[in-house]
Tab-separated table of C-alpha atoms in Angstrom:
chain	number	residue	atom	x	y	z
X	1	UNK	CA	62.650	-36.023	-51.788
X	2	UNK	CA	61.241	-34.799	-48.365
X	3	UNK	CA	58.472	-32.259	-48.198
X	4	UNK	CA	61.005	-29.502	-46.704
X	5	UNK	CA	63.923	-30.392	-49.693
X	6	UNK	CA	61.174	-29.983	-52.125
X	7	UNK	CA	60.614	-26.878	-51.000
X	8	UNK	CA	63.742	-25.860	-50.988
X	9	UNK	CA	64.483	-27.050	-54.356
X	10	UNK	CA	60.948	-25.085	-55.829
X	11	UNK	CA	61.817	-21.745	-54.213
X	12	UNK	CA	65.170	-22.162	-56.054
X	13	UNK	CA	64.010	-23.505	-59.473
X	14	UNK	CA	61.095	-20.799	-59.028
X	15	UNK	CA	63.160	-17.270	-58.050
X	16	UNK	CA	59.999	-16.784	-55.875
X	17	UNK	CA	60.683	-14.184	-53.360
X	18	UNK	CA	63.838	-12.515	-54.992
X	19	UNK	CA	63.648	-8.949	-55.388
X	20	UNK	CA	63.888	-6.833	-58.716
X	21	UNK	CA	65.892	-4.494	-59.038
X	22	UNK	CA	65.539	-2.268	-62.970
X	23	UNK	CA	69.064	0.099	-61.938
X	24	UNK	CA	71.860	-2.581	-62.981
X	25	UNK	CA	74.484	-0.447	-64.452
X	26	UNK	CA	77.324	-3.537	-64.846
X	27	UNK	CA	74.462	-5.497	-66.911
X	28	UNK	CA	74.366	-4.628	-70.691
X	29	UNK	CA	70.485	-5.526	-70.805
X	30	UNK	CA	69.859	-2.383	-68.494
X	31	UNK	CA	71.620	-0.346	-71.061
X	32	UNK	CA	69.492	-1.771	-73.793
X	33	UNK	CA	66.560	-1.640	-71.992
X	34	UNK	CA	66.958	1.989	-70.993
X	35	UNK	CA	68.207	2.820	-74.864
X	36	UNK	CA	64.834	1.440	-75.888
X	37	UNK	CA	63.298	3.653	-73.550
X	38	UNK	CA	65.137	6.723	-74.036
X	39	UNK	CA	64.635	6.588	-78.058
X	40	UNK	CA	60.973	5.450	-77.620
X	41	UNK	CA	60.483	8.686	-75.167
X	42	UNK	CA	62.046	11.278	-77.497
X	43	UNK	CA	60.148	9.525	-80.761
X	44	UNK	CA	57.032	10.209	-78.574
X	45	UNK	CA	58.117	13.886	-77.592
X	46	UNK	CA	58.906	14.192	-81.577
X	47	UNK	CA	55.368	13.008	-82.333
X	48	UNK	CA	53.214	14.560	-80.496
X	49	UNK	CA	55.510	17.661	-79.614
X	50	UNK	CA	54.336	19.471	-82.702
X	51	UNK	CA	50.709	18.807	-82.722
X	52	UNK	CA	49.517	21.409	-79.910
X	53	UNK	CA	45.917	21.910	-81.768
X	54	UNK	CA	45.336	18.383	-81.056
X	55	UNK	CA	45.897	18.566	-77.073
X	56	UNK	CA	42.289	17.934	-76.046
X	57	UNK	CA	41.739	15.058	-78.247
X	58	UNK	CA	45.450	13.817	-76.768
X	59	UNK	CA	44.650	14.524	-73.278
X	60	UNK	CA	41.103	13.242	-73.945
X	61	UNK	CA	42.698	9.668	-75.042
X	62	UNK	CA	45.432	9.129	-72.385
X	63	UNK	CA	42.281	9.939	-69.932
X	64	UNK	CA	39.903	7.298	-71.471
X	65	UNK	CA	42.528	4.627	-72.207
X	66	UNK	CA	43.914	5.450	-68.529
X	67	UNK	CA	40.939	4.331	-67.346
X	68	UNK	CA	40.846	1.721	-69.418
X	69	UNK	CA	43.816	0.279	-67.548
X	70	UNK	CA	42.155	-0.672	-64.484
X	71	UNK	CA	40.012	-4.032	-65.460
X	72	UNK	CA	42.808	-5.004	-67.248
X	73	UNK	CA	45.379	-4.661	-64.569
X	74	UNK	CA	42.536	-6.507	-62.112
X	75	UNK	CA	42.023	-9.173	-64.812
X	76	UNK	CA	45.839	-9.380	-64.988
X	77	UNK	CA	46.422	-9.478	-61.209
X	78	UNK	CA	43.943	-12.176	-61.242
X	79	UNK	CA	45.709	-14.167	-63.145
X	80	UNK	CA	48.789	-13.258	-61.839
X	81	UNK	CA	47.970	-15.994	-59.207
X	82	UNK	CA	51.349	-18.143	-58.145
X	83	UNK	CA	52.972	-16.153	-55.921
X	84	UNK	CA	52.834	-12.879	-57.872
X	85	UNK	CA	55.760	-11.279	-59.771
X	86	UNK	CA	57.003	-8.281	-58.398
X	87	UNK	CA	55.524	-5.190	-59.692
X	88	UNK	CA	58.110	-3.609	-60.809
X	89	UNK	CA	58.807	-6.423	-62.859
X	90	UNK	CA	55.581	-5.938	-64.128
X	91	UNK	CA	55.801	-2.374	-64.850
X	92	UNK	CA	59.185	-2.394	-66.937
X	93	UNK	CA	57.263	-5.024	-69.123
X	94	UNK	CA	54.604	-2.395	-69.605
X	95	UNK	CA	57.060	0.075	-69.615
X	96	UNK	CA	58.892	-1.189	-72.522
X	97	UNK	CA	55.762	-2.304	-74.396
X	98	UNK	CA	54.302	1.324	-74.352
X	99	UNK	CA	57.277	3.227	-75.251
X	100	UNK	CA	60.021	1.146	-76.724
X	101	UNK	CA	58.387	-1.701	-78.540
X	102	UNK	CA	55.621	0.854	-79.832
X	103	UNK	CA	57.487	4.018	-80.403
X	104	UNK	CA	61.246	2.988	-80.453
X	105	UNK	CA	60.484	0.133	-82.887
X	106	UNK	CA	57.714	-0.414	-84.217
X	107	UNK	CA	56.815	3.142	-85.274
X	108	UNK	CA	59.714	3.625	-87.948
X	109	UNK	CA	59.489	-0.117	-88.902
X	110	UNK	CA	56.175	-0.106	-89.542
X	111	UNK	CA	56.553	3.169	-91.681
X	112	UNK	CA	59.647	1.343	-93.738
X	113	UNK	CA	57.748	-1.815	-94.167
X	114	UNK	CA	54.492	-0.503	-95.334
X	115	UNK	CA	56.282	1.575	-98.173
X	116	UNK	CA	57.888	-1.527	-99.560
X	117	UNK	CA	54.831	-3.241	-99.521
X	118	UNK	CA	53.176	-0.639	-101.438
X	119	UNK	CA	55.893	-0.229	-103.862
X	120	UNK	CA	56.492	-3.352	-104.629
X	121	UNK	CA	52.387	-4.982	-104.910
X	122	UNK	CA	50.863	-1.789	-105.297
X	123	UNK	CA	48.082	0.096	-103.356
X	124	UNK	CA	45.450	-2.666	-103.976
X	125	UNK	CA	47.464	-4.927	-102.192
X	126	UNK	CA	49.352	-2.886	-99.705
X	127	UNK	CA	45.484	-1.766	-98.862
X	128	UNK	CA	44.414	-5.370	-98.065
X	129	UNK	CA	47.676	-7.125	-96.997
X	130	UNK	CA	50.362	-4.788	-95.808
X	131	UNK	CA	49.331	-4.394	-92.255
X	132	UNK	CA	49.041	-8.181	-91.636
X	133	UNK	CA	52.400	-8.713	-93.763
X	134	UNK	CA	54.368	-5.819	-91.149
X	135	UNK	CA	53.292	-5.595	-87.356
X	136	UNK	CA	53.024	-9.231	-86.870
X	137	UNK	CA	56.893	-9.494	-87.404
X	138	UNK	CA	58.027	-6.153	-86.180
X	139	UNK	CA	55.661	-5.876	-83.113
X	140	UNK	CA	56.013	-9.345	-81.725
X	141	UNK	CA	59.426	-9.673	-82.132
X	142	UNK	CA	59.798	-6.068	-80.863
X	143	UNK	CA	57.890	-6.679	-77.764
X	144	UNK	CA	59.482	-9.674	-77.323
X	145	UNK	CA	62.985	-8.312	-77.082
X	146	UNK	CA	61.772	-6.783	-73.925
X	147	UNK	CA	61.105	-9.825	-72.184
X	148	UNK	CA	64.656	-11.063	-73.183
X	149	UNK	CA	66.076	-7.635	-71.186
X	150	UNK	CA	63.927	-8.427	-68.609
X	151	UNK	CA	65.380	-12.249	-68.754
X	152	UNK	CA	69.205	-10.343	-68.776
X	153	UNK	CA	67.701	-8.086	-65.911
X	154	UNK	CA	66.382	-10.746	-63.356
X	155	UNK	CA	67.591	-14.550	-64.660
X	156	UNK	CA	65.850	-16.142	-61.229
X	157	UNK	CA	62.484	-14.495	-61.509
X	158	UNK	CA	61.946	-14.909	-65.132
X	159	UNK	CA	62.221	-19.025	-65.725
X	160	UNK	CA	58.663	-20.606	-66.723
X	161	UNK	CA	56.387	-20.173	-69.623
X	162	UNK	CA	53.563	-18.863	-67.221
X	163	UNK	CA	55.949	-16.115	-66.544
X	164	UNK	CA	56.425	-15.457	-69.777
X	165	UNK	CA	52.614	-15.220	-70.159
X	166	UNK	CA	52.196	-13.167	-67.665
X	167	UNK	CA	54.925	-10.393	-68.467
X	168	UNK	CA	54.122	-10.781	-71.867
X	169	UNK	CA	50.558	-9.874	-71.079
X	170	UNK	CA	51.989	-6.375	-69.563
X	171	UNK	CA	54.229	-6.374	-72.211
X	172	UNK	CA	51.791	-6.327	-75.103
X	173	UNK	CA	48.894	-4.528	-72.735
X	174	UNK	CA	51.276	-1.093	-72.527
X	175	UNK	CA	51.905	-1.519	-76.542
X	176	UNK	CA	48.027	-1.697	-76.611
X	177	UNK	CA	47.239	1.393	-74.829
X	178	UNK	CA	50.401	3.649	-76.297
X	179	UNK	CA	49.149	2.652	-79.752
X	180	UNK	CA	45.619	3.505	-78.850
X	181	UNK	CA	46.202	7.054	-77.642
X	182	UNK	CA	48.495	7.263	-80.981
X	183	UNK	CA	45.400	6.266	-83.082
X	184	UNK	CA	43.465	9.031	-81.110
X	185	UNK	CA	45.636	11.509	-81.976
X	186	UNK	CA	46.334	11.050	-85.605
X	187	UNK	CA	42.494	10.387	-85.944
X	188	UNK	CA	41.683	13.882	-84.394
X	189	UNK	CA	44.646	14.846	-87.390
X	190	UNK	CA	42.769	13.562	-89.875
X	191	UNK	CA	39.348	15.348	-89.089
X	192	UNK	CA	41.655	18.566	-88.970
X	193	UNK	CA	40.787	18.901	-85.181
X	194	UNK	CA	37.069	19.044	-85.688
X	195	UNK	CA	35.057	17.776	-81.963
X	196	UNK	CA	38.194	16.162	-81.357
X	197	UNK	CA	36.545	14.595	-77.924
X	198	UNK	CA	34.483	13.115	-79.696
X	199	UNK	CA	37.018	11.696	-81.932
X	200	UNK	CA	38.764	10.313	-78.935
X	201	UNK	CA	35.536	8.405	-77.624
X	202	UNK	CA	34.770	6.843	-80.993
X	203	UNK	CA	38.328	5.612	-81.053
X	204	UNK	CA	38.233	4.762	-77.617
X	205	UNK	CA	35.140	2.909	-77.915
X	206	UNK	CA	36.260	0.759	-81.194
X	207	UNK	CA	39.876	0.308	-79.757
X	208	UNK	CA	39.016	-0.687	-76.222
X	209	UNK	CA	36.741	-3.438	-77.669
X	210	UNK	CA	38.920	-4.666	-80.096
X	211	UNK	CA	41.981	-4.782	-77.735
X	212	UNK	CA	40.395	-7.494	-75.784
X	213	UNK	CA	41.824	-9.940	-78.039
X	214	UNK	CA	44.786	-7.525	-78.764
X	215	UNK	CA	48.535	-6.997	-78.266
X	216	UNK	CA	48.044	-8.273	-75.059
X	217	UNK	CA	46.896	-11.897	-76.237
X	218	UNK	CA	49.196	-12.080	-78.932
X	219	UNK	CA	52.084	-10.958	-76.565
X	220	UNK	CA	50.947	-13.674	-73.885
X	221	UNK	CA	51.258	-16.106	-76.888
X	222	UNK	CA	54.346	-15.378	-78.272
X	223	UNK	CA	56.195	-14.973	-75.061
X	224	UNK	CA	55.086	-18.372	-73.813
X	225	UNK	CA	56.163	-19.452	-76.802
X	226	UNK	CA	59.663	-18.111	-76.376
X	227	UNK	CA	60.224	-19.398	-72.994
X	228	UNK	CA	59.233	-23.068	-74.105
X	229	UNK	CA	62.141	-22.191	-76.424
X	230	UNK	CA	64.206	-21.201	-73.854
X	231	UNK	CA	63.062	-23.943	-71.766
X	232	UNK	CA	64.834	-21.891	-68.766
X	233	UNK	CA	63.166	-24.334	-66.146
X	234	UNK	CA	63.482	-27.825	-65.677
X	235	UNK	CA	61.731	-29.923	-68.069
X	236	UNK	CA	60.043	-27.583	-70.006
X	237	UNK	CA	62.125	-26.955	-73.100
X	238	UNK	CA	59.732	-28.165	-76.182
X	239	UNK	CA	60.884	-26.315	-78.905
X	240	UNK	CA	58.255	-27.396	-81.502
X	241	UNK	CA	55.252	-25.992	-79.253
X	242	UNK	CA	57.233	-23.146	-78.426
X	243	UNK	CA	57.755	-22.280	-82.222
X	244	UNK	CA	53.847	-23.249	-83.029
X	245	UNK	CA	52.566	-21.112	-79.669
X	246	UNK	CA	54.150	-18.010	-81.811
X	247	UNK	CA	53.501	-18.542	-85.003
X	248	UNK	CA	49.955	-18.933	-83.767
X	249	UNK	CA	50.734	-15.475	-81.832
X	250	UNK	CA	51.514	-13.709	-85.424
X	251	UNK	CA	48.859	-15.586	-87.569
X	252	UNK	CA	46.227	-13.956	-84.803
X	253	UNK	CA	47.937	-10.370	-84.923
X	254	UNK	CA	47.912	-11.196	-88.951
X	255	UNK	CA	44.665	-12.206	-89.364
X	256	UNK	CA	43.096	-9.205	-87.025
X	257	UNK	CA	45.136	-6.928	-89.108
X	258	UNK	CA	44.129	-7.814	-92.159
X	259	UNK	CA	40.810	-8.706	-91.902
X	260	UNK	CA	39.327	-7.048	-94.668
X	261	UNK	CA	41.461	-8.668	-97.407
X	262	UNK	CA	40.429	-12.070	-95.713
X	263	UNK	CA	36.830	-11.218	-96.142
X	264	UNK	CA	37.418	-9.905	-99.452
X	265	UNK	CA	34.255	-7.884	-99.308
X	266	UNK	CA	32.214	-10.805	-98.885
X	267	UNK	CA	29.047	-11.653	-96.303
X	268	UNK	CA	32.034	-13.310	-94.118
X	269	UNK	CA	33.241	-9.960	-93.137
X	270	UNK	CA	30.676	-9.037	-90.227
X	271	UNK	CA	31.414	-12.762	-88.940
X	272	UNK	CA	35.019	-12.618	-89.445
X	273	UNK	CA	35.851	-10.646	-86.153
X	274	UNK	CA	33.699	-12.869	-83.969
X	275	UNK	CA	35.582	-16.116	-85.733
X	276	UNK	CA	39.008	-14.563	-85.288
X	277	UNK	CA	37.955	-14.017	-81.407
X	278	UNK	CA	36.746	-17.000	-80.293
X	279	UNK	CA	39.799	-19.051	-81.844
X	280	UNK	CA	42.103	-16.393	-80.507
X	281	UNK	CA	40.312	-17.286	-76.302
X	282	UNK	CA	40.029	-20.950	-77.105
X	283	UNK	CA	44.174	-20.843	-78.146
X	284	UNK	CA	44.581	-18.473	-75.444
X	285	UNK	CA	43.201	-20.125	-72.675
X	286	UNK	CA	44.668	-23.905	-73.502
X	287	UNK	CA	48.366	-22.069	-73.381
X	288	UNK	CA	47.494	-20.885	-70.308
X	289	UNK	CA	46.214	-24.160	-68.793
X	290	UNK	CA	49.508	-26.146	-70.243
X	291	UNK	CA	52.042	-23.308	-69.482
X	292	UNK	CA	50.723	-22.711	-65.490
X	293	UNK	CA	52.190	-26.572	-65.234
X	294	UNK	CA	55.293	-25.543	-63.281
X	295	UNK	CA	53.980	-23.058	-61.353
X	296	UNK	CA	51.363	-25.629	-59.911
X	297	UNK	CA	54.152	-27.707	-59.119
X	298	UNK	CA	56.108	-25.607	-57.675
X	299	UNK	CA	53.253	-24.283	-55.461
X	300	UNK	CA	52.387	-27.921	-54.338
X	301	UNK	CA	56.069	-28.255	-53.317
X	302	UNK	CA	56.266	-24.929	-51.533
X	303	UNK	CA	53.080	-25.193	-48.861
X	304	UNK	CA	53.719	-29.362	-49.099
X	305	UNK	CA	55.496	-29.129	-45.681
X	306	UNK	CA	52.828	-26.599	-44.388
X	307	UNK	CA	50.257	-29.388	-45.484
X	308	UNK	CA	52.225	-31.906	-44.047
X	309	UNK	CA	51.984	-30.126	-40.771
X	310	UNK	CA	47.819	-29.743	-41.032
X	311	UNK	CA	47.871	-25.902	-41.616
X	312	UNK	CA	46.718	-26.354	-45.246
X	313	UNK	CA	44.046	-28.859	-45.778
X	314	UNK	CA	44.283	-31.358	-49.157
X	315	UNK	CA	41.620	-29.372	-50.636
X	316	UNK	CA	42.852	-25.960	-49.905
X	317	UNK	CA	46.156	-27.255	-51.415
X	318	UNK	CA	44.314	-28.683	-54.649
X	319	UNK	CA	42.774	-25.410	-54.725
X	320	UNK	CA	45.438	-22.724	-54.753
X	321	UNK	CA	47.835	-24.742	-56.614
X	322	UNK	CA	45.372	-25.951	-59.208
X	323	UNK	CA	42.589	-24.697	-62.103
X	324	UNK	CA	39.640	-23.438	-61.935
X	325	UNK	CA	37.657	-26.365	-61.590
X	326	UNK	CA	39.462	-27.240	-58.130
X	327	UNK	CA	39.263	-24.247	-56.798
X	328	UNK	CA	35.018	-24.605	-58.109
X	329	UNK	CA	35.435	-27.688	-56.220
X	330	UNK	CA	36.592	-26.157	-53.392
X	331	UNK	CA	34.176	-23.463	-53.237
X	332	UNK	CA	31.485	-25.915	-52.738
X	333	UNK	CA	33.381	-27.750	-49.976
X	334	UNK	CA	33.495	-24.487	-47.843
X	335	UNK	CA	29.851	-23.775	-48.650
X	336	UNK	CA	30.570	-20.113	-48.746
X	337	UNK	CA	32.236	-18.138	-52.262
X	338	UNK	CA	33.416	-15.231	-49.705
X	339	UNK	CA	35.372	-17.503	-47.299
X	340	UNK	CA	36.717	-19.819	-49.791
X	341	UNK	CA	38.708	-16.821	-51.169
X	342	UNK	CA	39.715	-15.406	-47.750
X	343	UNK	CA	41.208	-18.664	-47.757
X	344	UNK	CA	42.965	-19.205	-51.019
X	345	UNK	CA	44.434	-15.595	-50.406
X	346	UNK	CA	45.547	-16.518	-46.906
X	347	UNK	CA	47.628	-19.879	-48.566
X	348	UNK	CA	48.762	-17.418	-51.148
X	349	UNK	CA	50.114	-14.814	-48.696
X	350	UNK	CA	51.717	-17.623	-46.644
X	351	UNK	CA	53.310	-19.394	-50.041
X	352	UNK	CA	54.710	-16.096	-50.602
X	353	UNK	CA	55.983	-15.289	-47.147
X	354	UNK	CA	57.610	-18.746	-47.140
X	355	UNK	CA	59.481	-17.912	-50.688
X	356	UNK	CA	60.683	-14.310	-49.543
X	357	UNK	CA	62.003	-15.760	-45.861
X	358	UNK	CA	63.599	-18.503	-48.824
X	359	UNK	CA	62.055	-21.614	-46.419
X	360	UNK	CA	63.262	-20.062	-43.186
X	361	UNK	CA	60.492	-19.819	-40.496
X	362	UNK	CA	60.315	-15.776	-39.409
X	363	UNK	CA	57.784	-13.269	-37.807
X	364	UNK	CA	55.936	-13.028	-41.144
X	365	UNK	CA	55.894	-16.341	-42.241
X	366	UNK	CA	54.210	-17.324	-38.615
X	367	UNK	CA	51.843	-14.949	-39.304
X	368	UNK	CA	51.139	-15.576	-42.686
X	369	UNK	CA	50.525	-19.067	-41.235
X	370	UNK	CA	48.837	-18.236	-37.834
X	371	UNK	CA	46.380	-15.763	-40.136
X	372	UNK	CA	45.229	-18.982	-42.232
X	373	UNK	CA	44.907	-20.733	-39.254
X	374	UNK	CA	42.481	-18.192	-37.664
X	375	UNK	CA	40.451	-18.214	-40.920
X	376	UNK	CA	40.343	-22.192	-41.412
C-alpha cells in the first residue's frame, strides 16, 4: 500500500477529524443519553434540594473538587496524545459519568443492593463486604453504558481500545468528582452541620488522594476492556483480554471498596492501600501501552507521506507516534527538552490538520506543515 493510500485508509479506520455532534434527535442513543441525564439532574436537585443548612459545606466541596479538576484534565490531555478527541466528546463522557452513571444509576442501585446484602448476611458482613459486592457491578457497568451511547452517538470517532481508555477516563473522572462532593455533603449531614468547611477539606483531602487510583482507573480499565470486546477496529477484537481487562477493572474497584474486610483488622491494613495502588498503576499502565497499538499505527500511516516528503524526520516520526522511551530518545537527539516538544506538538497539529482536511492538502494543513518546517 502506498504512503498516501495508507493514509487514506488510517484517517478512515481512525474517524480522526470528524466532528461530534451530542443533538441527534433521529438516533435513539441521544434519547438515552439525555434520559440518563435528565433523571440523574432531577435525582441531584432531589438530593441536595432539601438540605439548605448544608450549603457552605456543598458550595465548599464543588469549589475544592472544582479545582481539583484541573491536573486531572492536564494529566488527561496529556495523554490524550493521538490526534485528540474532540472535546465535546470528552465532556458528554464526563457529563454522563457525573450525573447519570452516579446519580441516575448508581445512587438508587447502590441503596437497593446494600439492603439485600444486609438482610440477607447481616450487618457484620454487609459492614465488611457489601460495598465491594455492589458498586463494582452497578458503577462499572453503569458508566460503561455511557460509552456505548457515546459509541451510538459518533460510530467513526469511537473505534479503538485507546479511545475507550481515554473516554472512559472522563467517564469515570466526572463519577469521581460528583460522588466526592456527594460524600461532602452527607458528611457535613452527619456532623449535623457543625464547621462544615472544615468537613469539606477533610473529605476533600482523603477523597482527592484516594481518587488517584479511582473511578477514573477503573473506568479506563473496563472500557478498554469493552472495546477489545467490541473489537470495532481492525484486528483488535480479543475477547478473552477484553473480558480479563474488566474483571481486573471490578476486582480493583472491589478490593478498594472493601478494604477493611480484606485486612480483617490485621497489621496488613496500613499496607493494604499502598499494595492495592501499585498493582492498580502497574495494570494500568501495561493496558495503556498494549491498547495505544492502533493509534501508533495509525499515526505512522497518517504523517508517512509527510515523512516521505522530508518534512518529518524518522525520529520525529518514532517519536510522536511511539512511547515514552522514543520520544526520551528523541529528546536527547534534539539536545534541548523545550524544542523537542515544540516539535512533537508541531507533528501533532499537522497529523491533525491532515485528518480534518481528510488527506486533502488546504491553507491549514500547509501551515500546519510550513510551521514544523520553521521549527525543524
Amino acid at each position: 500500500m502506498s504512503g498516501e493510500a495508507a493514509q487514506l485508509a488510517a484517517i478512515e479506520e481512525s474517524g480522526w477529524g470528524v466532528p461530534f455532534r451530542l443533538f441527534q434527535p433521529h438516533n435513539l442513543a441521544f434519547w438515552v443519553y439525555s434520559l440518563g441525564l435528565g433523571g440523574g439532574a432531577l435525582a441531584i436537585v432531589r438530593y441536595f434540594g432539601t438540605g439548605g443548612f448544608y450549603t457552605p459545606a456543598l458550595n465548599g466541596g464543588v469549589l475544592l473538587f472544582a479545582l481539583y479538576l484541573v491536573p486531572w484534565l492536564l494529566l488527561l490531555r496529556r495523554q490524550n496524545r493521538y490526534t485528540a478527541q474532540p472535546g465535546g466528546l470528552l465532556a458528554a463522557g464526563f457529563a454522563w459519568g457525573g450525573v447519570a452513571a452516579a446519580f441516575w444509576i448508581a445512587l438508587p442501585a447502590n441503596t437497593a443492593l446494600l439492603e439485600i446484602w444486609t438482610k440477607a448476611g447481616g450487618t457484620a458482613f454487609a459492614g465488611n463486604w457489601a460495598a465491594g459486592l455492589t458498586a463494582p457491578i452497578n458503577e462499572e457497568w453503569g458508566k460503561a453504558l455511557g460509552l456505548v451511547l457515546l459509541i451510538g452517538l459518533a460510530p467513526r470517532l469511537v473505534r479503538s481500545a485507546y479511545d475507550g481508555f481515554i473516554i472512559g477516563a472522563f467517564i469515570g473522572l466526572g463519577f469521581q468528582v460528583f460522588e466526592d462532593v456527594l460524600y461532602v455533603y452527607n458528611g457535613a449531614a452527619q456532623t449535623f452541620g457543625a464547621n462544615q468547611l472544615g468537613t469539606s477539606l477533610q473529605v476533600f483531602l482523603i477523597r482527592g488522594v484516594s481518587g488517584i487510583v479511582s473511578h477514573a482507573l477503573f473506568s479506563a480499565l473496563f472500557c478498554t476492556g469493552l472495546m477489545w470486546v467490541l473489537g470495532r477496529a481492525r484486528g483488535e477484537r480479543q475477547v478473552l483480554l477484553g473480558v480479563v481487562t474488566m474483571l481486573l477493572a471490578m476486582v480493583f474497584h472491589f478490593a478498594w471498596d472493601d478494604m477493611g474486610g480484606l485486612g480483617g483488622g490485621g497489621p496488613l491494613v496500613p499496607v493494604l492501600p499502598f499494595a492495592i495502588a501499585a498493582v492498580e498503576l502497574a495494570t494500568l499502565f501495561a493496558v495503556l501501552r498494549r491498547a495505544a497499538r492502533r493509534e501508533r499505527s495509525w499515526m505512522r500511516d497518517l504523517l508517512g507521506p509527510e515523512a516521505e516528503a522530508g518534512v518529518v524526520g524518522p525520529a520525529l516520526l518514532d517519536a510522536v507516534s511511539g512511547l515514552r522511551e522514543d520520544r526520551r530518545k528523541f529528546r536527547k537527539q534534539v539536545h534541548s527538552r523545550r524544542r523537542a516538544r515544540h516539535l512533537l506538538n508541531a507533528a501533532g497539529d499537522l497529523a491533525r490538520e491532515i485528518s480534518r482536511a481528510g488527506g486533502s492538502e488546504t491553507a491549514r494543513v500547509a501551515h500546519a506543515r510550513a510551521e514544523l518546517e520553521r521549527l525543524a
